[in-house]
Short mmCIF file of C-alpha atoms and ligand atoms in Angstrom, two decimals:
data_model
loop_
_atom_site.label_atom_id
_atom_site.label_comp_id
_atom_site.label_asym_id
_atom_site.label_seq_id
_atom_site.Cartn_x
_atom_site.Cartn_y
_atom_site.Cartn_z
CA MET A 925 -8.80 16.36 79.17
CA LYS A 926 -10.87 19.20 77.69
CA GLU A 927 -8.20 21.60 77.31
CA LYS A 928 -6.03 19.03 75.56
CA LEU A 929 -8.89 18.27 73.11
CA ASP A 930 -9.10 22.04 72.53
CA SER A 931 -5.62 22.39 71.85
CA ILE A 932 -5.61 19.40 69.43
CA LYS A 933 -8.36 20.95 67.41
CA CYS A 934 -6.86 24.28 67.25
CA ALA A 935 -3.79 22.86 66.02
CA ALA A 936 -5.52 20.71 63.49
CA LEU A 937 -7.49 23.84 62.11
CA GLU A 938 -4.27 25.96 62.04
CA SER A 939 -2.57 23.26 60.01
CA ILE A 940 -5.66 22.93 57.58
CA ALA A 941 -5.50 26.63 57.06
CA ALA A 942 -2.00 26.23 56.25
CA ALA A 943 -2.15 23.49 53.73
CA ARG A 944 -1.14 24.47 50.37
CA THR A 945 -1.72 21.12 48.63
CA SER A 946 -4.15 18.10 48.58
CA ALA A 947 -1.19 16.00 49.72
CA ASP A 948 -0.72 18.34 52.73
CA ILE A 949 -4.49 17.87 53.52
CA ALA A 950 -3.96 14.25 53.55
CA ALA A 951 -1.07 14.24 55.99
CA VAL A 952 -3.25 16.42 58.30
CA ARG A 953 -5.90 13.72 57.87
CA VAL A 954 -3.75 11.13 58.94
CA LYS A 955 -1.95 13.06 61.84
CA TYR A 956 -5.28 13.73 63.72
CA LEU A 957 -7.98 11.20 62.53
CA GLY A 958 -5.89 8.23 61.45
CA LYS A 959 -6.06 5.03 63.34
CA SER A 960 -3.10 6.37 65.61
CA GLY A 961 -4.00 10.15 64.97
CA GLU A 962 -4.17 12.44 68.00
CA ILE A 963 -7.90 12.82 68.15
CA SER A 964 -8.27 8.97 68.01
CA LEU A 965 -5.67 8.53 70.65
CA ILE A 966 -7.69 10.64 73.03
CA MET A 967 -10.43 8.28 73.25
CA ARG A 968 -8.00 5.64 74.77
CA ASP A 969 -7.64 8.18 77.69
CA MET A 970 -11.26 7.73 78.18
CA ALA A 971 -10.48 5.03 80.53
CA ASN A 972 -8.99 7.33 83.07
CA VAL A 973 -12.18 9.47 83.14
CA PRO A 974 -14.41 9.22 85.87
CA LYS A 975 -17.60 7.02 84.44
CA ASP A 976 -20.16 9.79 84.72
CA GLU A 977 -18.03 12.23 82.77
CA ARG A 978 -17.38 9.99 80.04
CA PRO A 979 -20.58 10.66 77.96
CA ALA A 980 -20.42 14.39 77.94
CA LEU A 981 -16.40 13.94 76.95
CA GLY A 982 -17.22 11.46 74.51
CA LYS A 983 -19.72 13.80 72.76
CA MET A 984 -17.04 16.66 72.77
CA VAL A 985 -14.42 14.24 71.10
CA ASN A 986 -17.04 13.45 68.49
CA GLU A 987 -17.79 17.05 67.92
CA ALA A 988 -14.20 18.02 67.39
CA ARG A 989 -13.66 15.19 65.24
CA GLY A 990 -16.74 16.26 63.27
CA ASP A 991 -15.48 19.69 63.09
CA VAL A 992 -11.63 18.73 61.94
CA GLU A 993 -13.42 16.57 59.45
CA ARG A 994 -15.64 19.15 57.77
CA ALA A 995 -12.57 21.55 57.77
CA LEU A 996 -10.59 18.91 55.92
CA ASP A 997 -13.21 17.93 53.41
CA GLU A 998 -13.66 21.70 52.64
CA LYS A 999 -10.15 22.91 52.21
CA GLY A 1000 -9.50 19.42 50.30
CA ALA A 1001 -11.93 20.08 47.79
CA GLU A 1002 -10.93 23.66 47.14
CA LEU A 1003 -7.14 22.45 46.76
CA GLU A 1004 -8.12 19.68 44.39
CA ALA A 1005 -10.25 22.03 42.27
CA GLN A 1006 -7.24 24.51 42.08
CA GLU A 1007 -4.77 21.46 41.33
CA LYS A 1008 -7.02 20.15 38.44
CA ALA A 1009 -7.40 23.76 37.04
CA ALA A 1010 -3.61 24.08 37.02
CA ARG A 1011 -3.19 20.63 35.45
CA LEU A 1012 -5.74 21.18 32.77
CA LYS A 1013 -4.15 24.50 31.92
CA ALA A 1014 -0.61 22.88 31.69
CA GLU A 1015 -1.77 20.02 29.47
CA ALA A 1016 -3.76 22.31 27.09
CA ILE A 1017 -3.12 21.90 23.47
CA ASP A 1018 -3.18 25.07 21.25
CA ILE A 1019 -5.44 23.75 18.49
CA THR A 1020 -5.38 27.04 16.64
CA LEU A 1021 -1.66 26.45 15.89
CA ASP A 1022 -1.03 25.27 12.24
CA SER A 1023 0.47 21.66 12.00
CA ASP A 1024 2.88 20.61 9.53
CA GLY A 1025 0.06 18.85 7.46
CA HIS A 1026 0.28 15.07 6.67
CA LYS A 1027 1.53 14.69 3.09
CA LEU A 1028 -0.92 12.27 1.10
CA GLY A 1029 0.57 9.42 -0.84
CA SER A 1030 -0.32 8.84 -4.41
CA LEU A 1031 -0.37 5.55 -6.41
CA HIS A 1032 2.74 5.17 -8.71
CA PRO A 1033 1.74 5.89 -12.36
CA LEU A 1034 2.62 2.37 -13.45
CA THR A 1035 0.64 0.85 -10.55
CA LYS A 1036 -2.34 3.28 -11.91
CA VAL A 1037 -1.78 1.97 -15.48
CA ARG A 1038 -1.52 -1.39 -14.49
CA ARG A 1039 -4.80 -1.27 -12.62
CA GLU A 1040 -6.71 0.16 -15.44
CA LEU A 1041 -5.25 -2.29 -17.69
CA ILE A 1042 -6.46 -5.19 -15.76
CA ASP A 1043 -9.76 -3.55 -15.64
CA ILE A 1044 -9.97 -3.16 -19.28
CA PHE A 1045 -9.27 -6.60 -19.96
CA ALA A 1046 -11.29 -7.99 -16.84
CA GLY A 1047 -14.24 -6.49 -18.52
CA MET A 1048 -13.38 -8.57 -21.93
CA GLY A 1049 -13.33 -11.88 -19.63
CA PHE A 1050 -9.70 -12.26 -19.24
CA LYS A 1051 -8.42 -13.34 -15.65
CA VAL A 1052 -5.11 -12.29 -14.03
CA ALA A 1053 -2.06 -14.47 -13.41
CA GLU A 1054 1.41 -13.74 -11.91
CA GLY A 1055 4.39 -15.49 -12.39
CA PRO A 1056 8.23 -15.67 -11.18
CA GLU A 1057 10.97 -13.32 -12.45
CA ILE A 1058 13.57 -15.68 -12.10
CA GLU A 1059 12.21 -17.98 -14.81
CA SER A 1060 13.57 -21.33 -16.29
CA ASP A 1061 15.18 -21.16 -19.72
CA LEU A 1062 12.57 -23.86 -20.61
CA TYR A 1063 9.30 -21.49 -20.18
CA ASN A 1064 11.19 -18.01 -21.05
CA PHE A 1065 12.45 -19.63 -24.33
CA GLN A 1066 12.26 -23.47 -25.13
CA LEU A 1067 8.64 -23.83 -24.92
CA LEU A 1068 8.13 -20.48 -26.78
CA ASN A 1069 9.54 -22.04 -29.91
CA ILE A 1070 13.25 -20.32 -29.13
CA PRO A 1071 15.61 -23.44 -28.73
CA LYS A 1072 19.11 -22.87 -27.33
CA ASP A 1073 21.57 -21.17 -29.52
CA HIS A 1074 18.80 -20.30 -31.99
CA PRO A 1075 19.51 -16.62 -33.49
CA SER A 1076 16.08 -15.11 -32.13
CA ARG A 1077 17.65 -15.24 -28.79
CA ASP A 1078 19.41 -12.20 -29.80
CA MET A 1079 16.39 -10.27 -29.95
CA GLN A 1080 16.29 -9.97 -26.02
CA ASP A 1081 19.50 -9.13 -24.17
CA THR A 1082 19.01 -11.74 -21.38
CA PHE A 1083 20.53 -11.57 -18.08
CA TYR A 1084 21.32 -15.45 -17.16
CA VAL A 1085 21.38 -16.59 -13.71
CA ASN A 1086 23.09 -19.86 -14.74
CA ASP A 1087 22.73 -22.02 -17.85
CA ASN A 1088 19.28 -22.82 -16.98
CA PHE A 1089 17.81 -19.88 -15.45
CA VAL A 1090 17.26 -16.15 -16.53
CA LEU A 1091 15.56 -13.00 -15.31
CA ARG A 1092 12.77 -13.48 -17.18
CA THR A 1093 12.95 -11.15 -20.36
CA GLN A 1094 9.26 -11.45 -21.27
CA THR A 1095 5.98 -12.09 -19.35
CA SER A 1096 5.43 -14.51 -22.49
CA ALA A 1097 7.01 -16.98 -20.30
CA MET A 1098 3.67 -17.26 -18.55
CA GLN A 1099 2.12 -18.20 -21.68
CA ALA A 1100 4.05 -21.42 -21.65
CA ARG A 1101 3.45 -22.02 -17.93
CA ILE A 1102 -0.17 -21.48 -18.30
CA MET A 1103 -0.87 -23.53 -21.34
CA THR A 1104 1.09 -26.67 -19.89
CA VAL A 1105 -1.13 -26.88 -16.94
CA SER A 1106 -4.46 -25.44 -18.38
CA GLU A 1107 -7.11 -26.91 -20.78
CA PRO A 1108 -8.74 -24.28 -23.10
CA PRO A 1109 -10.65 -22.03 -23.15
CA ILE A 1110 -8.00 -19.63 -21.64
CA ARG A 1111 -8.46 -16.09 -21.36
CA VAL A 1112 -5.70 -14.71 -18.97
CA VAL A 1113 -3.52 -11.40 -18.94
CA ILE A 1114 -0.21 -11.21 -16.62
CA PRO A 1115 1.25 -8.18 -15.54
CA GLY A 1116 4.84 -8.29 -14.48
CA LYS A 1117 8.30 -7.00 -14.18
CA VAL A 1118 10.71 -8.23 -16.71
CA TYR A 1119 14.57 -7.61 -17.34
CA ARG A 1120 16.84 -7.09 -20.45
CA SER A 1121 20.25 -5.72 -20.64
CA ASP A 1122 19.36 -2.52 -22.42
CA ASP A 1123 19.61 1.18 -21.05
CA ASP A 1124 18.71 4.42 -22.43
CA ALA A 1125 15.96 7.08 -22.41
CA SER A 1126 13.29 4.52 -23.58
CA HIS A 1127 14.85 1.48 -22.26
CA SER A 1128 15.32 0.23 -18.69
CA PRO A 1129 17.06 -2.85 -17.57
CA ILE A 1130 14.06 -3.55 -15.51
CA PHE A 1131 10.58 -2.58 -16.83
CA ASN A 1132 6.87 -3.69 -16.84
CA GLN A 1133 5.08 -5.64 -19.32
CA PHE A 1134 1.54 -7.12 -19.97
CA GLU A 1135 0.88 -9.98 -21.67
CA GLY A 1136 -2.39 -11.45 -22.91
CA LEU A 1137 -3.24 -14.86 -24.10
CA ALA A 1138 -6.55 -16.33 -25.57
CA VAL A 1139 -6.81 -19.95 -26.49
CA ASP A 1140 -10.13 -21.67 -27.92
CA LYS A 1141 -11.64 -23.14 -30.87
CA HIS A 1142 -11.92 -20.82 -33.70
CA ILE A 1143 -9.63 -18.02 -32.77
CA THR A 1144 -8.79 -15.60 -35.41
CA MET A 1145 -6.75 -12.52 -36.28
CA GLY A 1146 -9.98 -11.12 -36.10
CA ASP A 1147 -10.47 -11.61 -32.69
CA LEU A 1148 -7.07 -10.28 -31.88
CA GLN A 1149 -7.76 -7.02 -33.72
CA GLY A 1150 -11.05 -6.72 -31.88
CA CYS A 1151 -9.54 -7.19 -28.63
CA LEU A 1152 -7.01 -4.80 -29.17
CA THR A 1153 -9.01 -2.01 -30.61
CA THR A 1154 -11.14 -2.00 -27.67
CA PHE A 1155 -8.19 -1.81 -25.40
CA ALA A 1156 -6.69 0.97 -27.20
CA LYS A 1157 -9.98 2.92 -27.28
CA LYS A 1158 -10.35 2.42 -23.54
CA ILE A 1159 -6.52 3.36 -22.20
CA PHE A 1160 -6.32 6.10 -24.78
CA SER A 1161 -9.37 7.66 -26.20
CA GLU A 1162 -12.53 6.71 -28.15
CA ASP A 1163 -11.14 7.92 -31.37
CA THR A 1164 -7.94 5.63 -31.35
CA LYS A 1165 -7.37 3.56 -34.28
CA ILE A 1166 -5.07 0.69 -34.38
CA ARG A 1167 -3.10 -0.80 -37.01
CA LEU A 1168 -1.37 -3.94 -37.70
CA ARG A 1169 2.03 -4.51 -39.50
CA PRO A 1170 3.43 -7.87 -40.41
CA SER A 1171 6.19 -8.69 -37.83
CA TYR A 1172 8.21 -11.91 -36.53
CA PHE A 1173 8.05 -13.37 -33.02
CA PRO A 1174 8.90 -17.14 -32.80
CA PHE A 1175 5.92 -18.10 -30.63
CA THR A 1176 3.41 -16.23 -32.99
CA GLU A 1177 2.73 -17.16 -36.52
CA PRO A 1178 1.86 -14.98 -38.19
CA SER A 1179 2.99 -12.26 -36.00
CA VAL A 1180 2.23 -8.48 -35.96
CA GLU A 1181 3.32 -5.28 -34.70
CA VAL A 1182 0.69 -2.92 -33.57
CA ASP A 1183 0.61 0.77 -33.74
CA VAL A 1184 -2.05 3.31 -32.08
CA THR A 1185 -2.90 6.75 -33.56
CA CYS A 1186 -0.75 9.09 -31.74
CA SER A 1187 -2.67 10.15 -28.50
CA MET A 1188 -1.03 13.52 -28.51
CA CYS A 1189 -1.88 14.94 -31.88
CA HIS A 1190 -4.89 12.28 -32.68
CA GLY A 1191 -3.03 11.23 -35.69
CA LYS A 1192 -1.85 14.45 -37.24
CA GLY A 1193 1.64 14.07 -36.69
CA CYS A 1194 3.70 15.59 -33.75
CA ARG A 1195 7.15 15.18 -31.88
CA VAL A 1196 5.66 12.16 -29.97
CA CYS A 1197 4.94 10.20 -32.98
CA LYS A 1198 7.66 11.85 -34.96
CA GLY A 1199 5.42 13.39 -37.17
CA THR A 1200 3.89 9.92 -38.61
CA GLY A 1201 0.73 10.03 -36.54
CA TRP A 1202 1.43 6.71 -35.28
CA VAL A 1203 2.99 5.12 -32.20
CA GLU A 1204 4.04 1.62 -31.91
CA ILE A 1205 2.90 -0.13 -28.68
CA LEU A 1206 2.98 -3.88 -28.86
CA GLY A 1207 3.91 -7.25 -30.51
CA ALA A 1208 1.30 -9.85 -30.92
CA GLY A 1209 0.00 -12.73 -33.31
CA ILE A 1210 -1.57 -16.05 -33.69
CA VAL A 1211 -0.27 -18.51 -31.13
CA ASN A 1212 2.21 -20.82 -33.28
CA PRO A 1213 0.74 -24.18 -33.55
CA ALA A 1214 4.24 -25.55 -32.81
CA VAL A 1215 4.08 -23.59 -29.18
CA LEU A 1216 0.45 -25.10 -28.64
CA ASP A 1217 1.65 -28.52 -29.24
CA MET A 1218 4.77 -28.15 -27.29
CA CYS A 1219 2.64 -27.12 -24.43
CA GLY A 1220 0.37 -29.90 -24.57
CA ILE A 1221 -2.67 -28.43 -26.44
CA ASP A 1222 -3.86 -29.89 -29.62
CA SER A 1223 -3.26 -27.35 -32.40
CA LYS A 1224 -5.56 -29.33 -34.68
CA GLN A 1225 -8.48 -28.53 -32.33
CA TYR A 1226 -7.38 -24.99 -30.89
CA SER A 1227 -5.99 -21.63 -31.97
CA GLY A 1228 -5.16 -18.68 -30.09
CA PHE A 1229 -3.96 -15.29 -29.99
CA ALA A 1230 -1.25 -13.40 -27.79
CA PHE A 1231 -0.11 -10.08 -27.25
CA GLY A 1232 2.43 -8.25 -25.15
CA PHE A 1233 3.50 -4.58 -24.38
CA GLY A 1234 5.24 -2.50 -22.17
CA ILE A 1235 3.20 -0.90 -19.11
CA ASP A 1236 5.99 1.82 -18.82
CA ARG A 1237 5.40 2.69 -22.40
CA ILE A 1238 1.70 3.25 -21.97
CA ALA A 1239 2.48 5.31 -19.00
CA MET A 1240 4.99 7.39 -20.84
CA ILE A 1241 2.64 7.98 -23.50
CA ARG A 1242 -0.42 8.56 -21.19
CA TYR A 1243 1.35 11.21 -18.99
CA GLY A 1244 3.90 12.76 -21.48
CA ILE A 1245 6.77 11.33 -19.38
CA PRO A 1246 10.05 11.60 -21.41
CA ASN A 1247 12.36 9.23 -19.88
CA ILE A 1248 11.50 5.69 -18.49
CA LYS A 1249 13.98 6.28 -15.72
CA LEU A 1250 11.80 8.59 -14.04
CA LEU A 1251 9.48 5.56 -13.50
CA TYR A 1252 12.21 3.90 -11.37
CA GLU A 1253 14.20 6.87 -9.41
CA ASN A 1254 11.46 7.26 -6.79
CA ASP A 1255 12.05 11.16 -7.15
CA MET A 1256 9.22 12.36 -5.00
CA ARG A 1257 9.06 15.76 -7.08
CA PHE A 1258 8.14 13.36 -10.24
CA LEU A 1259 5.75 11.07 -8.13
CA ALA A 1260 3.77 13.78 -6.36
CA GLN A 1261 2.72 14.90 -9.58
CA PHE A 1262 0.25 11.77 -9.65
CA ASN A 1263 -1.42 12.82 -6.62
N1 LIG B 2610 7.02 -11.08 -25.70
C1 LIG B 2610 7.26 -10.31 -26.92
C2 LIG B 2610 8.14 -9.19 -26.70
O1 LIG B 2610 8.61 -9.00 -25.31
C3 LIG B 2610 5.90 -9.63 -27.24
C4 LIG B 2610 4.69 -10.39 -27.68
C5 LIG B 2610 3.97 -11.15 -26.75
C6 LIG B 2610 4.88 -10.69 -29.30
C7 LIG B 2610 2.83 -12.01 -27.24
C8 LIG B 2610 3.92 -11.68 -29.31
C9 LIG B 2610 2.95 -12.29 -28.64
O2 LIG B 2610 8.69 -8.49 -27.40
#
């Protein structure tokens, strides 16, 4: 019995010494100390041992068990440490290596200018509204004093969806929408996409307009002029001046076209302003009383001003962009310049 125990213990210690991985150690542990491991089984043989020899033998078995256990723990810890070190080495990331870098996106120039415009007009008490791009003929034309078959429709080359719907040609459509559902005082600006069948270096079939509308008691051309002067100084520069020239729009009466002093040459005359010192930027006027009445606002009590301009045009002047197409082509070489 004692020899058997010794030879088991020796075999166990040899296997432990030979173990190369922590999995080997686990297998050895099961083989000798597990429920039906060799050292555990020897205890069962105890029944065949004379009673008086049992305590001494029991002690020997326990000692052998303890020796094997200690050897397993020691070698196991050693192997686990080695394995962990190997794993960490294999998973190591070389943080000194250059990455490709993450390219930062930037706001589109039209977004930048639109946000700035909203900021300027919010500072003068205007709210912001948006409306549909597929618009009914009623709001885009009729309520703006442009009846069907009226020659003034030729001012805008319209994309018709069908007889009654168009791709809106002007954010002015929102003037009609807002006036038909609200009571004065009204102060609102409307940024948005508009569409016209027009295509050259300064015209794109899709472009962005910025509309303004104020309706209240005693609104005059002086209010329009003051509002637009503030806008021009803020969006261009403090020394910017504006001038109003008589013009015609069916929905404003009187109507004006508004020029600003050229922000490139500050009025001296250059390529951008074609030597005149002035750049035309918008259409505006006093809301035609007929439009107020059609939209359900009493023109005897109230008056208003309205203006509209292209956000694209402001961005082109602001950043010296020569062709409106650049704003719609999504060419990264162009857009990355606005970082
Ligand atoms: N809607 C006009 C255009 O697109 C501009 C405008 C707006 C004129 C408001 C007067 C008042 O040309």
